[in-house]
Coordinates of C-alpha atoms in Angstrom, one line a residue:
M1 CA -14.8 -1.2 -47.5
L2 CA -14.3 1.0 -50.5
T3 CA -12.4 -0.3 -53.5
A4 CA -10.8 2.5 -55.5
G5 CA -8.6 3.0 -58.4
C6 CA -8.7 6.8 -58.1
G7 CA -7.0 9.2 -55.7
G8 CA -7.9 12.0 -53.6
S9 CA -7.5 15.6 -54.0
G10 CA -4.4 16.3 -51.9
G11 CA -0.7 15.3 -51.8
D12 CA 2.6 16.4 -53.2
T13 CA 2.9 14.8 -56.6
S14 CA 6.2 16.2 -57.3
M15 CA 8.2 13.4 -55.2
T16 CA 9.7 10.7 -57.3
A17 CA 11.5 7.6 -56.0
K18 CA 15.2 7.1 -56.7
P19 CA 15.9 3.6 -57.6
P20 CA 18.0 2.2 -55.0
S21 CA 21.4 0.6 -55.5
I22 CA 21.4 -3.0 -54.4
A23 CA 25.0 -4.4 -55.0
R24 CA 25.1 -6.5 -51.9
F25 CA 22.6 -8.4 -49.6
D26 CA 23.4 -5.8 -46.8
D27 CA 22.4 -3.0 -49.2
G28 CA 18.9 -4.5 -49.4
I29 CA 18.5 -5.0 -45.7
D30 CA 19.7 -1.5 -45.0
I31 CA 17.0 -0.1 -47.2
L32 CA 14.3 -2.3 -45.6
R33 CA 15.3 -1.1 -42.1
R34 CA 15.4 2.5 -43.1
L35 CA 12.2 2.7 -45.1
G36 CA 10.5 0.5 -42.7
G37 CA 11.5 2.8 -39.7
E38 CA 10.5 5.9 -41.6
A39 CA 6.9 4.3 -42.4
A40 CA 6.4 3.3 -38.9
M41 CA 7.1 6.9 -37.7
A42 CA 4.6 8.4 -40.3
P43 CA 0.8 8.5 -39.9
L44 CA -1.4 6.2 -41.8
T45 CA -2.5 8.0 -45.2
P46 CA -6.1 8.8 -45.3
S47 CA -7.8 8.4 -48.8
R48 CA -7.9 12.2 -49.2
G49 CA -4.1 12.2 -48.9
L50 CA -3.5 10.0 -52.0
P51 CA -1.9 11.7 -55.0
A52 CA -4.4 12.5 -57.8
S53 CA -1.8 11.3 -60.4
L54 CA 0.9 8.8 -61.0
A55 CA 3.3 8.0 -58.2
Q56 CA 6.6 6.1 -58.5
Y57 CA 7.6 4.1 -55.4
S58 CA 11.0 2.5 -55.1
G59 CA 12.7 0.3 -52.4
A60 CA 13.7 -3.2 -51.5
V61 CA 12.1 -6.5 -51.2
L62 CA 13.1 -9.4 -49.1
I63 CA 11.9 -13.0 -50.0
D64 CA 12.4 -16.0 -47.5
A65 CA 11.4 -19.3 -49.2
G66 CA 12.2 -22.0 -46.7
D67 CA 15.4 -24.0 -47.5
L68 CA 16.2 -21.7 -50.5
P69 CA 18.6 -18.9 -49.9
T70 CA 16.8 -15.8 -48.5
I71 CA 17.2 -13.0 -51.2
V72 CA 16.8 -9.2 -51.3
G73 CA 16.3 -7.1 -54.3
R74 CA 15.1 -3.8 -55.7
L75 CA 11.3 -3.2 -56.1
E76 CA 9.9 -0.3 -58.3
V77 CA 6.1 0.1 -58.4
D78 CA 4.2 2.7 -60.5
V79 CA 0.7 3.5 -58.9
D80 CA -1.8 5.4 -61.0
F81 CA -4.1 7.0 -58.5
T82 CA -6.3 8.4 -61.2
A83 CA -9.6 6.7 -62.4
A84 CA -7.4 4.4 -64.5
G85 CA -6.1 2.8 -61.3
Q86 CA -3.1 1.1 -63.1
V87 CA -0.4 -0.6 -61.0
S88 CA 2.8 -2.0 -62.6
G89 CA 6.4 -2.5 -61.7
T90 CA 9.4 -4.9 -61.4
A91 CA 11.8 -6.4 -58.7
D92 CA 15.3 -7.2 -59.8
L93 CA 19.0 -7.0 -58.8
F94 CA 18.4 -9.9 -56.3
Q95 CA 21.3 -10.9 -54.0
D96 CA 21.7 -13.6 -51.4
L97 CA 23.7 -13.4 -48.0
S98 CA 26.7 -15.3 -49.6
G99 CA 26.9 -12.7 -52.4
G100 CA 25.3 -14.7 -55.1
A101 CA 23.6 -12.4 -57.6
Y102 CA 20.3 -13.6 -59.4
S103 CA 19.3 -13.0 -63.0
G104 CA 15.7 -12.4 -64.0
T105 CA 12.8 -10.1 -62.9
L106 CA 9.6 -10.5 -61.0
S107 CA 6.7 -8.5 -62.5
A108 CA 4.3 -6.7 -60.4
T109 CA 0.7 -6.9 -61.9
G110 CA -3.0 -6.9 -60.8
G111 CA -2.8 -4.1 -58.4
Q112 CA -5.8 -2.9 -56.5
I113 CA -6.2 0.0 -54.0
T114 CA -8.6 -0.4 -51.2
S115 CA -9.7 1.8 -48.3
E116 CA -11.2 0.5 -45.2
T117 CA -12.2 2.2 -41.9
S118 CA -12.4 0.1 -38.7
L119 CA -12.9 1.5 -35.2
G120 CA -12.8 5.0 -36.7
V121 CA -9.2 4.4 -38.3
E122 CA -9.0 4.4 -42.1
T123 CA -6.3 2.5 -43.8
V124 CA -5.5 2.7 -47.5
D125 CA -3.8 -0.6 -48.8
L126 CA -2.3 -1.8 -52.1
A127 CA -2.5 -5.4 -53.2
L128 CA -0.6 -6.9 -56.2
D129 CA 0.9 -9.9 -57.5
L130 CA 4.6 -10.3 -58.0
D131 CA 5.6 -13.2 -60.3
G132 CA 8.4 -14.4 -62.3
N133 CA 11.6 -16.6 -62.6
L134 CA 15.0 -15.9 -61.0
A135 CA 18.2 -17.9 -61.5
R136 CA 21.5 -18.0 -59.7
G137 CA 24.7 -18.6 -61.8
G138 CA 24.8 -22.4 -61.3
G139 CA 21.4 -22.7 -63.0
D140 CA 19.1 -22.8 -59.9
D141 CA 16.0 -21.7 -61.6
V142 CA 13.1 -20.7 -59.1
T143 CA 9.6 -19.6 -60.2
Y144 CA 7.9 -17.3 -57.7
D145 CA 4.2 -16.8 -57.3
L146 CA 3.6 -14.0 -54.7
S147 CA 1.0 -11.7 -53.4
Y148 CA 2.1 -8.4 -51.8
T149 CA -0.2 -6.4 -49.4
G150 CA 1.0 -2.9 -48.3
T151 CA -0.4 0.0 -46.5
F152 CA 0.3 3.6 -47.5
F153 CA 1.9 5.8 -44.7
G154 CA 2.5 9.6 -44.6
A155 CA 0.1 12.5 -45.0
A156 CA 0.6 12.3 -49.0
A157 CA 1.2 8.5 -49.3
Q158 CA 5.1 8.9 -49.1
Y159 CA 5.6 5.3 -48.0
L160 CA 4.4 1.7 -48.8
S161 CA 5.1 -0.9 -46.4
G162 CA 3.9 -4.5 -46.4
N163 CA 4.2 -8.3 -46.6
L164 CA 4.6 -10.9 -49.1
R165 CA 3.1 -14.5 -49.2
G166 CA 3.1 -17.1 -51.8
T167 CA 5.0 -20.1 -53.2
A168 CA 8.3 -20.7 -54.9
L169 CA 8.8 -23.7 -57.4
S170 CA 12.3 -25.1 -57.3
D171 CA 13.2 -28.4 -59.0
G172 CA 9.4 -29.1 -59.2
N173 CA 9.1 -28.8 -55.4
P174 CA 6.8 -26.1 -54.1
V175 CA 8.0 -24.0 -51.1
G176 CA 6.1 -21.6 -49.0
V177 CA 7.3 -18.0 -49.2
T178 CA 7.1 -15.1 -46.8
G179 CA 8.8 -11.6 -47.2
Q180 CA 8.5 -8.0 -46.9
A181 CA 8.8 -4.9 -49.0
E182 CA 9.3 -1.4 -48.0
L183 CA 9.1 1.5 -50.7
S184 CA 9.0 5.2 -50.7
R185 CA 8.5 7.9 -53.3

């Protein structure tokens, strides 16, 4: 396995993600389905296909925390494929199925890009932490401590598709969290 904070020599660096509009729960689900389908049709990104500069990814994230309402929101991540290897971002605009809006932001930090070859197939992944507090109008304050692992798809890393795992703390009670995030640039 090779751990890298720098990029390859190829790729179209002119593409930038347009932040999605998530006014309703269904908007987030539509984005997840569309980007997930597009990523599934694209080839795995080889390390030589990574951009050699900053790439901005935008899409949706779904968080399912047991008895808490399932929520979707917008996720934006900046990945610096140069030697600096910085990754940052935010998740916001969360909605639940009943139409409840959530205030607060989850911050994306601690990103790491890795490349691994197994059975002759190379995958390039991004791992990061997604942490913060979200509150629904009635004062339901939930603290999230999540880890995201995504794989780059497309000849020039146009898509990032992956899963979330972690915990949510609500009223002092920890709850297991799963989820997914689909992004494009």
